[in-house]
Amino acid sequence: MYLQEAEEKIKKLSDIPFSKLFSEDDIQSIIINKGKTGQLLELALGKKLDSSNLDFDDGELKTNKCDAYGEPKETVFVTQISSIIDELLMEKTFEETHLYEKISNLLYVPVCKDGDPHSWKFFMPIHIDLDRPEFSDLMNIWREDYYSICRQLKNHVETSPDGFIHTSNGKHLQVRSKDSRRSDGSYNAIYSEIYGRYVSNKNHAFYFQRQFVFDIRKMMGI
């Protein structure tokens, strides 16, 4: 399924209470596992869940918790960095990166989670395609953020007392820790082939900060 088709389907699902979209079991599962909201949306679109690198044939779906006015309540997870740490530390060309693949064509869907879960609802989606001229300013921001974060991470590795990467911020993008303990209590450390050592004792990930949502809503006149 392509993003354009998904966008049209989501528009038809927007502003409809979850109680009319999902079963009671589904709603209870969303309460327990907040990350399942996006998966249920994909199923509602008629898409089978799989382990593909992208959610759709030509791009990504990103859901995010918002209030009744569409204002973001959380940051937006993008992708973990353990497998791409060296391309960040060597400042691989932005347009050739895994990060670019994940954000160059995406469908942002706000999810209003105010009140009882049965009344939660999806809001109208925003389709961002960096190939389109109207998103050139966004492309510039994300490119600058990427290179800035790459430099920050490299500086942390080379100068911080522990030799580890730490939270690094751009205007929209951010890298910060995201990990869960293994059964033995340890985290998923990040190893750099470039430096020949571990550069973090736990996994990290790219996120969109809340400013990203404020700015795209302004761009779209929302």
Coordinates of N, CA and C in Angstrom, one line a residue:
M1 N 0.8 -1.2 0.0 CA 0.0 0.0 0.0 C 0.9 1.2 0.0
Y2 N 0.5 2.2 -0.8 CA 1.2 3.5 -0.9 C 0.6 4.5 0.1
L3 N 1.5 5.5 0.4 CA 1.0 6.5 1.4 C -0.2 7.3 0.9
Q4 N -0.3 7.6 -0.4 CA -1.4 8.3 -0.9 C -2.7 7.6 -0.6
E5 N -2.7 6.3 -0.9 CA -3.9 5.5 -0.6 C -4.2 5.5 0.9
A6 N -3.2 5.3 1.7 CA -3.3 5.3 3.2 C -3.9 6.6 3.7
E7 N -3.4 7.7 3.1 CA -3.9 9.0 3.5 C -5.4 9.2 3.3
E8 N -5.9 8.8 2.1 CA -7.3 8.9 1.8 C -8.1 8.0 2.7
K9 N -7.6 6.8 3.1 CA -8.3 6.0 4.0 C -8.4 6.5 5.4
I10 N -7.3 7.1 5.9 CA -7.2 7.7 7.2 C -8.1 8.9 7.3
K11 N -8.3 9.7 6.3 CA -9.2 10.8 6.3 C -10.6 10.3 6.6
K12 N -11.0 9.2 6.1 CA -12.3 8.6 6.3 C -12.5 8.1 7.8
L13 N -11.3 7.8 8.4 CA -11.4 7.3 9.8 C -11.2 8.4 10.8
S14 N -10.8 9.6 10.4 CA -10.6 10.7 11.3 C -11.9 11.1 12.0
D15 N -11.7 11.6 13.3 CA -12.8 12.1 14.1 C -13.8 11.1 14.5
I16 N -13.5 9.8 14.3 CA -14.5 8.7 14.6 C -14.0 8.1 15.9
P17 N -14.8 8.0 17.0 CA -14.3 7.4 18.3 C -13.8 6.0 18.1
F18 N -12.8 5.7 18.8 CA -12.2 4.3 18.8 C -13.2 3.3 19.0
S19 N -14.3 3.6 19.8 CA -15.3 2.6 20.1 C -16.0 2.1 18.8
K20 N -16.0 2.9 17.8 CA -16.6 2.6 16.5 C -15.7 2.0 15.5
L21 N -14.4 2.1 15.8 CA -13.4 1.6 14.9 C -12.8 0.2 15.3
F22 N -12.7 0.0 16.7 CA -12.0 -1.1 17.2 C -12.8 -1.9 18.1
S23 N -12.4 -3.2 18.3 CA -13.1 -4.0 19.3 C -12.7 -3.7 20.7
E24 N -13.5 -4.2 21.7 CA -13.1 -3.9 23.1 C -11.8 -4.4 23.4
D25 N -11.4 -5.6 22.9 CA -10.1 -6.2 23.2 C -9.0 -5.3 22.6
D26 N -9.2 -4.8 21.4 CA -8.3 -3.9 20.8 C -8.0 -2.6 21.6
I27 N -9.1 -2.1 22.1 CA -9.0 -0.8 22.9 C -8.3 -1.1 24.2
Q28 N -8.5 -2.2 24.8 CA -7.8 -2.6 26.1 C -6.3 -2.8 25.8
S29 N -6.0 -3.4 24.6 CA -4.6 -3.6 24.3 C -3.9 -2.3 24.1
I30 N -4.6 -1.3 23.5 CA -4.0 0.0 23.3 C -3.7 0.7 24.6
I31 N -4.6 0.5 25.6 CA -4.4 1.1 26.9 C -3.1 0.5 27.6
I32 N -2.9 -0.8 27.4 CA -1.8 -1.5 28.0 C -0.5 -1.1 27.3
N33 N -0.6 -1.1 25.9 CA 0.6 -0.9 25.1 C 0.3 0.3 24.2
K34 N 0.8 1.5 24.6 CA 0.5 2.7 23.8 C 1.1 2.6 22.4
G35 N 2.1 1.8 22.2 CA 2.8 1.7 20.9 C 2.0 0.9 19.9
K36 N 0.9 0.3 20.4 CA 0.1 -0.5 19.5 C -0.9 0.3 18.7
T37 N -1.1 1.6 19.0 CA -2.0 2.4 18.3 C -1.8 2.4 16.8
G38 N -0.5 2.6 16.4 CA -0.1 2.7 15.0 C -0.3 1.4 14.3
Q39 N -0.1 0.3 15.0 CA -0.3 -1.1 14.4 C -1.8 -1.3 14.1
L40 N -2.7 -0.9 15.1 CA -4.1 -1.0 14.9 C -4.6 -0.2 13.7
L41 N -4.0 1.0 13.6 CA -4.3 1.9 12.5 C -4.0 1.2 11.1
E42 N -2.8 0.6 11.1 CA -2.4 -0.1 9.9 C -3.4 -1.2 9.5
L43 N -3.8 -2.0 10.6 CA -4.8 -3.1 10.3 C -6.1 -2.5 9.9
A44 N -6.5 -1.4 10.4 CA -7.8 -0.7 10.0 C -7.7 -0.3 8.6
L45 N -6.5 0.0 8.1 CA -6.3 0.4 6.7 C -6.3 -0.8 5.8
G46 N -6.3 -2.0 6.3 CA -6.3 -3.2 5.5 C -4.9 -3.7 5.2
K47 N -3.9 -3.2 6.0 CA -2.5 -3.6 5.7 C -2.1 -4.7 6.7
K48 N -1.4 -5.7 6.2 CA -0.9 -6.7 7.0 C 0.4 -6.2 7.7
L49 N 0.6 -6.5 9.0 CA 1.8 -6.1 9.7 C 2.9 -7.0 9.3
D50 N 4.1 -6.4 9.1 CA 5.3 -7.2 8.7 C 6.5 -6.5 9.3
S51 N 7.7 -7.0 9.0 CA 8.9 -6.5 9.5 C 9.7 -5.7 8.5
S52 N 9.0 -5.2 7.5 CA 9.6 -4.4 6.5 C 10.3 -3.1 7.1
N53 N 11.3 -2.6 6.4 CA 12.0 -1.4 6.9 C 11.0 -0.2 7.0
L54 N 10.1 -0.1 6.0 CA 9.2 1.0 5.9 C 7.8 0.5 6.2
D55 N 6.9 1.3 6.8 CA 5.5 0.9 7.0 C 4.7 0.6 5.8
F56 N 5.0 1.5 4.7 CA 4.3 1.4 3.5 C 5.3 1.2 2.3
D57 N 4.8 1.0 1.1 CA 5.7 0.7 0.0 C 6.6 1.9 -0.3
D58 N 6.1 3.1 0.0 CA 6.9 4.3 -0.4 C 7.1 5.3 0.8
G59 N 6.9 4.8 2.0 CA 7.1 5.7 3.2 C 6.7 5.2 4.5
E60 N 6.7 6.1 5.5 CA 6.4 5.8 6.9 C 5.1 6.4 7.4
L61 N 4.6 5.7 8.4 CA 3.4 6.2 9.2 C 3.9 6.5 10.5
K62 N 3.6 7.8 11.0 CA 3.9 8.2 12.4 C 2.7 8.7 13.1
T63 N 2.3 8.0 14.1 CA 1.2 8.4 15.0 C 1.8 9.1 16.2
N64 N 1.1 10.1 16.8 CA 1.6 10.8 18.0 C 0.4 11.3 18.8
K65 N 0.6 11.2 20.1 CA -0.4 11.6 21.1 C -0.6 13.1 21.0
C66 N -1.8 13.6 21.0 CA -2.1 15.0 21.0 C -3.3 15.3 21.9
D67 N -3.6 16.6 22.1 CA -4.8 16.9 22.8 C -5.9 17.2 21.9
A68 N -7.0 17.7 22.4 CA -8.3 17.8 21.6 C -8.1 18.9 20.5
Y69 N -7.1 19.7 20.6 CA -6.8 20.7 19.6 C -5.7 20.3 18.6
G70 N -5.2 19.1 18.8 CA -4.2 18.7 17.9 C -2.8 19.0 18.3
E71 N -2.6 19.7 19.5 CA -1.3 20.1 20.0 C -0.6 18.8 20.5
P72 N 0.7 18.6 20.2 CA 1.4 17.4 20.5 C 1.7 17.3 22.0
K73 N 1.5 16.1 22.6 CA 1.8 15.9 24.0 C 3.1 15.1 24.2
E74 N 3.7 14.6 23.1 CA 4.9 13.8 23.2 C 5.8 14.0 22.0
T75 N 7.0 13.6 22.1 CA 7.9 13.6 20.9 C 7.5 12.4 20.0
V76 N 8.1 12.4 18.8 CA 7.7 11.3 17.8 C 8.9 10.4 17.6
F77 N 8.8 9.2 17.9 CA 9.9 8.2 17.6 C 10.1 8.1 16.1
V78 N 11.4 8.1 15.7 CA 11.7 7.9 14.3 C 12.4 6.6 14.0
T79 N 13.6 6.4 14.6 CA 14.3 5.1 14.4 C 15.5 5.0 15.4
Q80 N 15.8 3.8 15.7 CA 17.0 3.5 16.6 C 18.3 3.6 15.8
I81 N 19.4 3.9 16.6 CA 20.6 4.2 15.9 C 21.7 3.2 16.1
S82 N 21.5 2.1 16.8 CA 22.6 1.2 17.1 C 23.2 0.7 15.8
S83 N 22.4 0.4 14.8 CA 23.0 -0.2 13.6 C 23.5 0.8 12.6
I84 N 23.3 2.1 12.9 CA 23.8 3.1 12.0 C 24.7 4.1 12.6
I85 N 25.2 3.8 13.8 CA 26.0 4.7 14.6 C 27.2 5.2 13.8
D86 N 27.9 4.3 13.0 CA 29.1 4.7 12.3 C 28.8 5.6 11.1
E87 N 27.6 5.5 10.5 CA 27.3 6.4 9.4 C 27.0 7.8 10.0
L88 N 26.6 7.8 11.2 CA 26.4 9.1 11.9 C 27.7 9.7 12.3
L89 N 28.6 8.9 12.8 CA 29.9 9.4 13.3 C 30.8 9.9 12.1
M90 N 30.6 9.3 10.9 CA 31.3 9.7 9.7 C 30.6 10.7 8.9
E91 N 29.4 11.2 9.4 CA 28.6 12.2 8.7 C 28.3 11.7 7.2
K92 N 27.8 10.6 7.1 CA 27.4 10.1 5.8 C 26.4 11.1 5.2
T93 N 26.4 11.3 3.9 CA 25.5 12.2 3.2 C 24.1 12.0 3.6
F94 N 23.4 13.0 4.0 CA 22.1 12.9 4.6 C 21.1 12.2 3.7
E95 N 21.1 12.5 2.4 CA 20.2 11.9 1.5 C 20.4 10.4 1.2
E96 N 21.6 9.9 1.7 CA 21.9 8.5 1.5 C 21.7 7.7 2.8
T97 N 21.2 8.3 3.8 CA 21.1 7.6 5.1 C 19.8 6.9 5.3
H98 N 19.9 6.0 6.3 CA 18.7 5.3 6.8 C 17.7 6.3 7.4
L99 N 18.2 7.3 8.1 CA 17.3 8.3 8.6 C 16.5 9.0 7.5
Y100 N 17.2 9.4 6.4 CA 16.4 10.0 5.3 C 15.4 9.1 4.7
E101 N 15.7 7.9 4.6 CA 14.7 6.9 4.1 C 13.5 6.9 5.0
K102 N 13.7 7.0 6.3 CA 12.6 6.9 7.2 C 11.7 8.2 7.3
I103 N 12.3 9.3 6.9 CA 11.5 10.6 7.1 C 11.3 11.4 5.8
S104 N 11.8 10.9 4.7 CA 11.7 11.7 3.4 C 10.2 11.6 2.9
N105 N 9.5 10.6 3.2 CA 8.1 10.6 2.8 C 7.3 9.9 3.9
L106 N 6.6 10.8 4.7 CA 5.9 10.2 5.8 C 4.5 10.8 6.0
L107 N 3.7 10.0 6.7 CA 2.3 10.4 7.0 C 2.2 10.6 8.5
Y108 N 2.0 11.8 8.9 CA 1.9 12.1 10.4 C 0.4 12.1 10.8
V109 N 0.1 11.3 11.7 CA -1.3 11.2 12.2 C -1.4 11.5 13.7
P110 N -2.0 12.6 14.0 CA -2.2 12.9 15.4 C -3.3 12.0 16.0
V111 N -3.1 11.5 17.2 CA -4.1 10.7 17.9 C -4.5 11.4 19.2
C112 N -5.8 11.8 19.2 CA -6.3 12.5 20.4 C -6.6 11.5 21.5
K113 N -5.9 11.5 22.6 CA -6.1 10.5 23.7 C -6.6 11.2 25.0
D114 N -7.4 12.3 24.8 CA -8.0 12.9 25.9 C -9.2 12.1 26.4
G115 N -9.4 12.0 27.7 CA -10.6 11.3 28.2 C -10.5 9.8 28.1
D116 N -11.7 9.2 28.1 CA -11.9 7.7 28.0 C -11.3 7.2 26.7
P117 N -10.6 6.1 26.8 CA -10.0 5.5 25.5 C -11.0 5.2 24.5
H118 N -12.3 4.9 24.9 CA -13.3 4.6 23.9 C -13.6 5.8 23.0
S119 N -13.3 7.0 23.5 CA -13.6 8.3 22.8 C -12.4 8.8 22.1
W120 N -11.2 8.1 22.2 CA -10.0 8.6 21.5 C -10.3 8.6 20.0
K121 N -9.6 9.4 19.3 CA -9.8 9.4 17.8 C -8.5 9.8 17.1
F122 N -8.5 9.5 15.8 CA -7.4 10.0 14.9 C -7.9 11.3 14.3
F123 N -6.9 12.2 14.2 CA -7.2 13.5 13.5 C -6.7 13.4 12.0
M124 N -7.0 14.4 11.3 CA -6.6 14.4 9.9 C -5.1 14.2 9.7
P125 N -4.7 13.4 8.8 CA -3.2 13.2 8.6 C -2.6 14.3 7.8
I126 N -1.3 14.4 8.0 CA -0.4 15.4 7.3 C 0.6 14.6 6.5
H127 N 0.6 14.7 5.2 CA 1.5 14.0 4.3 C 2.7 14.9 4.0
I128 N 3.9 14.5 4.4 CA 5.2 15.2 4.2 C 6.0 14.5 3.2
D129 N 6.3 15.1 2.0 CA 7.1 14.5 1.0 C 8.2 15.4 0.7
L130 N 9.4 15.1 1.0 CA 10.5 16.1 0.9 C 10.9 16.3 -0.6
D131 N 10.4 15.5 -1.5 CA 10.6 15.8 -2.9 C 9.7 16.9 -3.5
R132 N 8.7 17.3 -2.7 CA 7.8 18.4 -3.1 C 8.4 19.7 -2.7
P133 N 8.3 20.7 -3.6 CA 8.9 22.0 -3.3 C 8.4 22.7 -2.1
E134 N 7.1 22.5 -1.7 CA 6.5 23.2 -0.6 C 7.2 22.7 0.7
F135 N 7.9 21.6 0.7 CA 8.6 21.2 1.9 C 10.1 21.4 1.9
S136 N 10.6 22.3 1.0 CA 12.0 22.6 0.9 C 12.6 23.1 2.2
D137 N 11.8 24.0 2.9 CA 12.3 24.6 4.2 C 12.4 23.5 5.2
L138 N 11.5 22.5 5.2 CA 11.6 21.4 6.1 C 12.8 20.5 5.8
M139 N 13.1 20.3 4.6 CA 14.2 19.6 4.1 C 15.5 20.2 4.6
N140 N 15.6 21.5 4.5 CA 16.8 22.3 5.0 C 17.0 22.1 6.5
I141 N 15.9 22.2 7.2 CA 15.9 22.1 8.7 C 16.4 20.7 9.1
W142 N 15.9 19.7 8.5 CA 16.3 18.3 8.8 C 17.7 18.0 8.4
R143 N 18.1 18.5 7.3 CA 19.5 18.3 6.8 C 20.5 19.0 7.8
E144 N 20.2 20.2 8.2 CA 21.0 20.9 9.2 C 21.0 20.2 10.5
D145 N 19.8 19.8 10.9 CA 19.7 19.0 12.2 C 20.6 17.8 12.2
Y146 N 20.5 17.0 11.1 CA 21.3 15.8 10.9 C 22.8 16.0 11.1
Y147 N 23.3 16.9 10.3 CA 24.8 17.2 10.4 C 25.2 17.7 11.8
S148 N 24.4 18.6 12.4 CA 24.7 19.1 13.7 C 24.7 18.0 14.7
I149 N 23.7 17.1 14.6 CA 23.7 16.0 15.6 C 24.8 15.0 15.4
C150 N 25.2 14.8 14.1 CA 26.4 13.9 13.8 C 27.6 14.5 14.5
R151 N 27.8 15.8 14.4 CA 29.0 16.5 15.0 C 28.9 16.4 16.5
Q152 N 27.7 16.6 17.1 CA 27.5 16.5 18.5 C 27.9 15.1 19.0
L153 N 27.4 14.1 18.4 CA 27.7 12.7 18.8 C 29.2 12.4 18.7
K154 N 29.8 12.9 17.7 CA 31.3 12.6 17.5 C 32.0 13.3 18.6
N155 N 31.6 14.6 18.9 CA 32.2 15.3 20.0 C 32.1 14.6 21.3
H156 N 30.9 14.1 21.6 CA 30.7 13.4 22.8 C 31.6 12.2 23.0
V157 N 31.7 11.4 21.9 CA 32.6 10.2 21.9 C 34.0 10.6 22.2
E158 N 34.5 11.7 21.6 CA 35.9 12.1 21.7 C 36.3 12.9 22.9
T159 N 35.3 13.6 23.5 CA 35.6 14.5 24.6 C 34.9 14.2 25.9
S160 N 33.8 13.5 25.9 CA 33.1 13.3 27.2 C 33.9 12.4 28.1
P161 N 33.8 12.6 29.4 CA 34.6 11.8 30.4 C 34.3 10.3 30.2
D162 N 33.1 9.9 29.9 CA 32.8 8.4 29.8 C 33.0 7.9 28.3
G163 N 33.3 8.8 27.4 CA 33.5 8.4 26.0 C 32.3 7.9 25.3
F164 N 31.1 8.3 25.9 CA 29.8 7.8 25.3 C 29.1 9.0 24.6
I165 N 28.2 8.6 23.8 CA 27.3 9.6 23.2 C 26.2 10.0 24.2
H166 N 25.7 11.2 24.0 CA 24.7 11.7 24.9 C 23.6 12.4 24.1
T167 N 22.6 12.9 24.8 CA 21.5 13.6 24.1 C 22.0 14.7 23.2
S168 N 21.5 14.7 22.0 CA 22.0 15.7 21.0 C 20.8 16.2 20.3
N169 N 20.7 17.6 20.2 CA 19.5 18.2 19.7 C 19.7 19.1 18.4
G170 N 18.7 19.1 17.5 CA 18.6 20.0 16.5 C 17.4 20.8 16.7
K171 N 16.9 21.5 15.7 CA 15.6 22.3 15.8 C 14.4 21.3 15.9
H172 N 14.4 20.3 15.0 CA 13.3 19.4 15.0 C 13.7 18.0 15.5
L173 N 14.9 17.6 15.1 CA 15.4 16.2 15.4 C 16.2 16.2 16.7
Q174 N 16.2 15.0 17.3 CA 16.9 14.8 18.5 C 17.3 13.3 18.6
V175 N 18.5 13.1 19.2 CA 18.9 11.8 19.5 C 19.0 11.7 21.1
R176 N 18.4 10.7 21.6 CA 18.4 10.4 23.1 C 18.3 8.9 23.3
S177 N 18.5 8.5 24.5 CA 18.5 7.1 24.9 C 17.1 6.6 24.7
K178 N 17.0 5.3 24.2 CA 15.8 4.6 24.2 C 16.1 3.1 24.2
D179 N 15.9 2.5 25.3 CA 16.3 1.1 25.5 C 15.4 0.4 26.6
S180 N 15.4 -0.9 26.7 CA 14.8 -1.6 27.7 C 15.8 -2.7 28.2
R181 N 15.7 -3.1 29.4 CA 16.6 -4.1 29.9 C 16.4 -5.5 29.3
R182 N 17.5 -6.2 29.1 CA 17.4 -7.6 28.8 C 17.0 -8.4 30.0
S183 N 16.8 -9.7 29.8 CA 16.4 -10.6 30.9 C 17.5 -10.7 32.0
D184 N 18.7 -10.4 31.6 CA 19.8 -10.4 32.6 C 20.1 -9.1 33.2
G185 N 19.2 -8.1 32.9 CA 19.3 -6.8 33.5 C 20.2 -5.8 32.8
S186 N 20.9 -6.3 31.7 CA 21.8 -5.4 30.9 C 21.0 -4.6 29.8
Y187 N 21.6 -3.6 29.3 CA 21.0 -2.8 28.2 C 21.7 -3.2 26.9
N188 N 21.3 -2.7 25.8 CA 21.8 -3.0 24.5 C 22.8 -1.9 24.1
A189 N 24.1 -2.2 24.4 CA 25.1 -1.2 24.2 C 25.4 -1.0 22.7
I190 N 25.9 0.2 22.4 CA 26.2 0.5 21.0 C 27.7 0.4 20.7
Y191 N 28.1 -0.4 19.7 CA 29.5 -0.6 19.4 C 29.8 0.2 18.1
S192 N 30.9 0.9 18.1 CA 31.4 1.6 16.9 C 32.6 0.9 16.3
E193 N 32.5 0.5 15.0 CA 33.6 -0.1 14.3 C 34.7 1.0 14.0
I194 N 34.3 2.2 13.9 CA 35.2 3.3 13.6 C 36.2 3.5 14.8
Y195 N 35.6 3.5 16.0 CA 36.4 3.7 17.2 C 36.9 2.4 17.8
G196 N 36.3 1.3 17.4 CA 36.8 0.0 17.9 C 36.4 -0.2 19.4
R197 N 35.3 0.4 19.8 CA 34.9 0.3 21.2 C 33.4 0.6 21.3
Y198 N 32.9 0.4 22.5 CA 31.5 0.8 22.8 C 31.4 2.3 23.0
V199 N 30.4 2.9 22.4 CA 30.2 4.4 22.5 C 29.0 4.7 23.2
S200 N 28.3 3.7 23.8 CA 27.1 3.9 24.6 C 26.8 2.6 25.4
N201 N 26.4 2.7 26.6 CA 26.0 1.5 27.3 C 24.6 1.1 27.2
K202 N 23.8 1.9 26.3 CA 22.4 1.6 26.0 C 22.1 2.2 24.6
N203 N 21.0 1.6 24.0 CA 20.6 2.1 22.7 C 20.1 3.5 22.7
H204 N 20.2 4.2 21.6 CA 19.6 5.5 21.4 C 18.8 5.6 20.2
A205 N 18.0 6.6 20.0 CA 17.1 6.7 18.9 C 16.9 8.2 18.4
F206 N 16.6 8.3 17.2 CA 16.2 9.7 16.7 C 14.7 9.9 17.0
Y207 N 14.4 11.1 17.4 CA 13.0 11.5 17.7 C 12.8 12.8 17.0
F208 N 11.5 13.1 16.6 CA 11.1 14.5 16.3 C 10.7 15.1 17.6
Q209 N 11.2 16.3 17.9 CA 10.7 17.0 19.0 C 9.4 17.7 18.8
R210 N 8.7 18.1 19.8 CA 7.4 18.7 19.7 C 7.4 19.9 18.7
Q211 N 8.5 20.6 18.6 CA 8.5 21.8 17.8 C 8.3 21.4 16.3
F212 N 8.7 20.2 15.9 CA 8.4 19.7 14.6 C 6.9 19.7 14.3
V213 N 6.1 19.3 15.3 CA 4.6 19.3 15.1 C 4.1 20.7 15.0
F214 N 4.5 21.5 15.9 CA 4.1 22.9 15.9 C 4.3 23.6 14.5
D215 N 5.5 23.3 14.0 CA 5.9 23.9 12.7 C 5.2 23.4 11.5
I216 N 4.9 22.1 11.5 CA 4.2 21.5 10.3 C 2.7 21.9 10.4
R217 N 2.2 22.0 11.6 CA 0.8 22.5 11.7 C 0.7 23.9 11.2
K218 N 1.7 24.7 11.5 CA 1.7 26.1 11.0 C 1.9 26.2 9.5
M219 N 2.7 25.3 9.0 CA 3.0 25.3 7.5 C 1.7 24.9 6.8
M220 N 0.9 24.0 7.4 CA -0.3 23.5 6.7 C -1.5 24.4 7.1
G221 N -1.3 25.4 7.8 CA -2.4 26.3 8.1 C -3.4 25.8 9.1
I222 N -2.9 24.9 10.0 CA -3.8 24.3 11.0 C -3.8 25.0 12.3

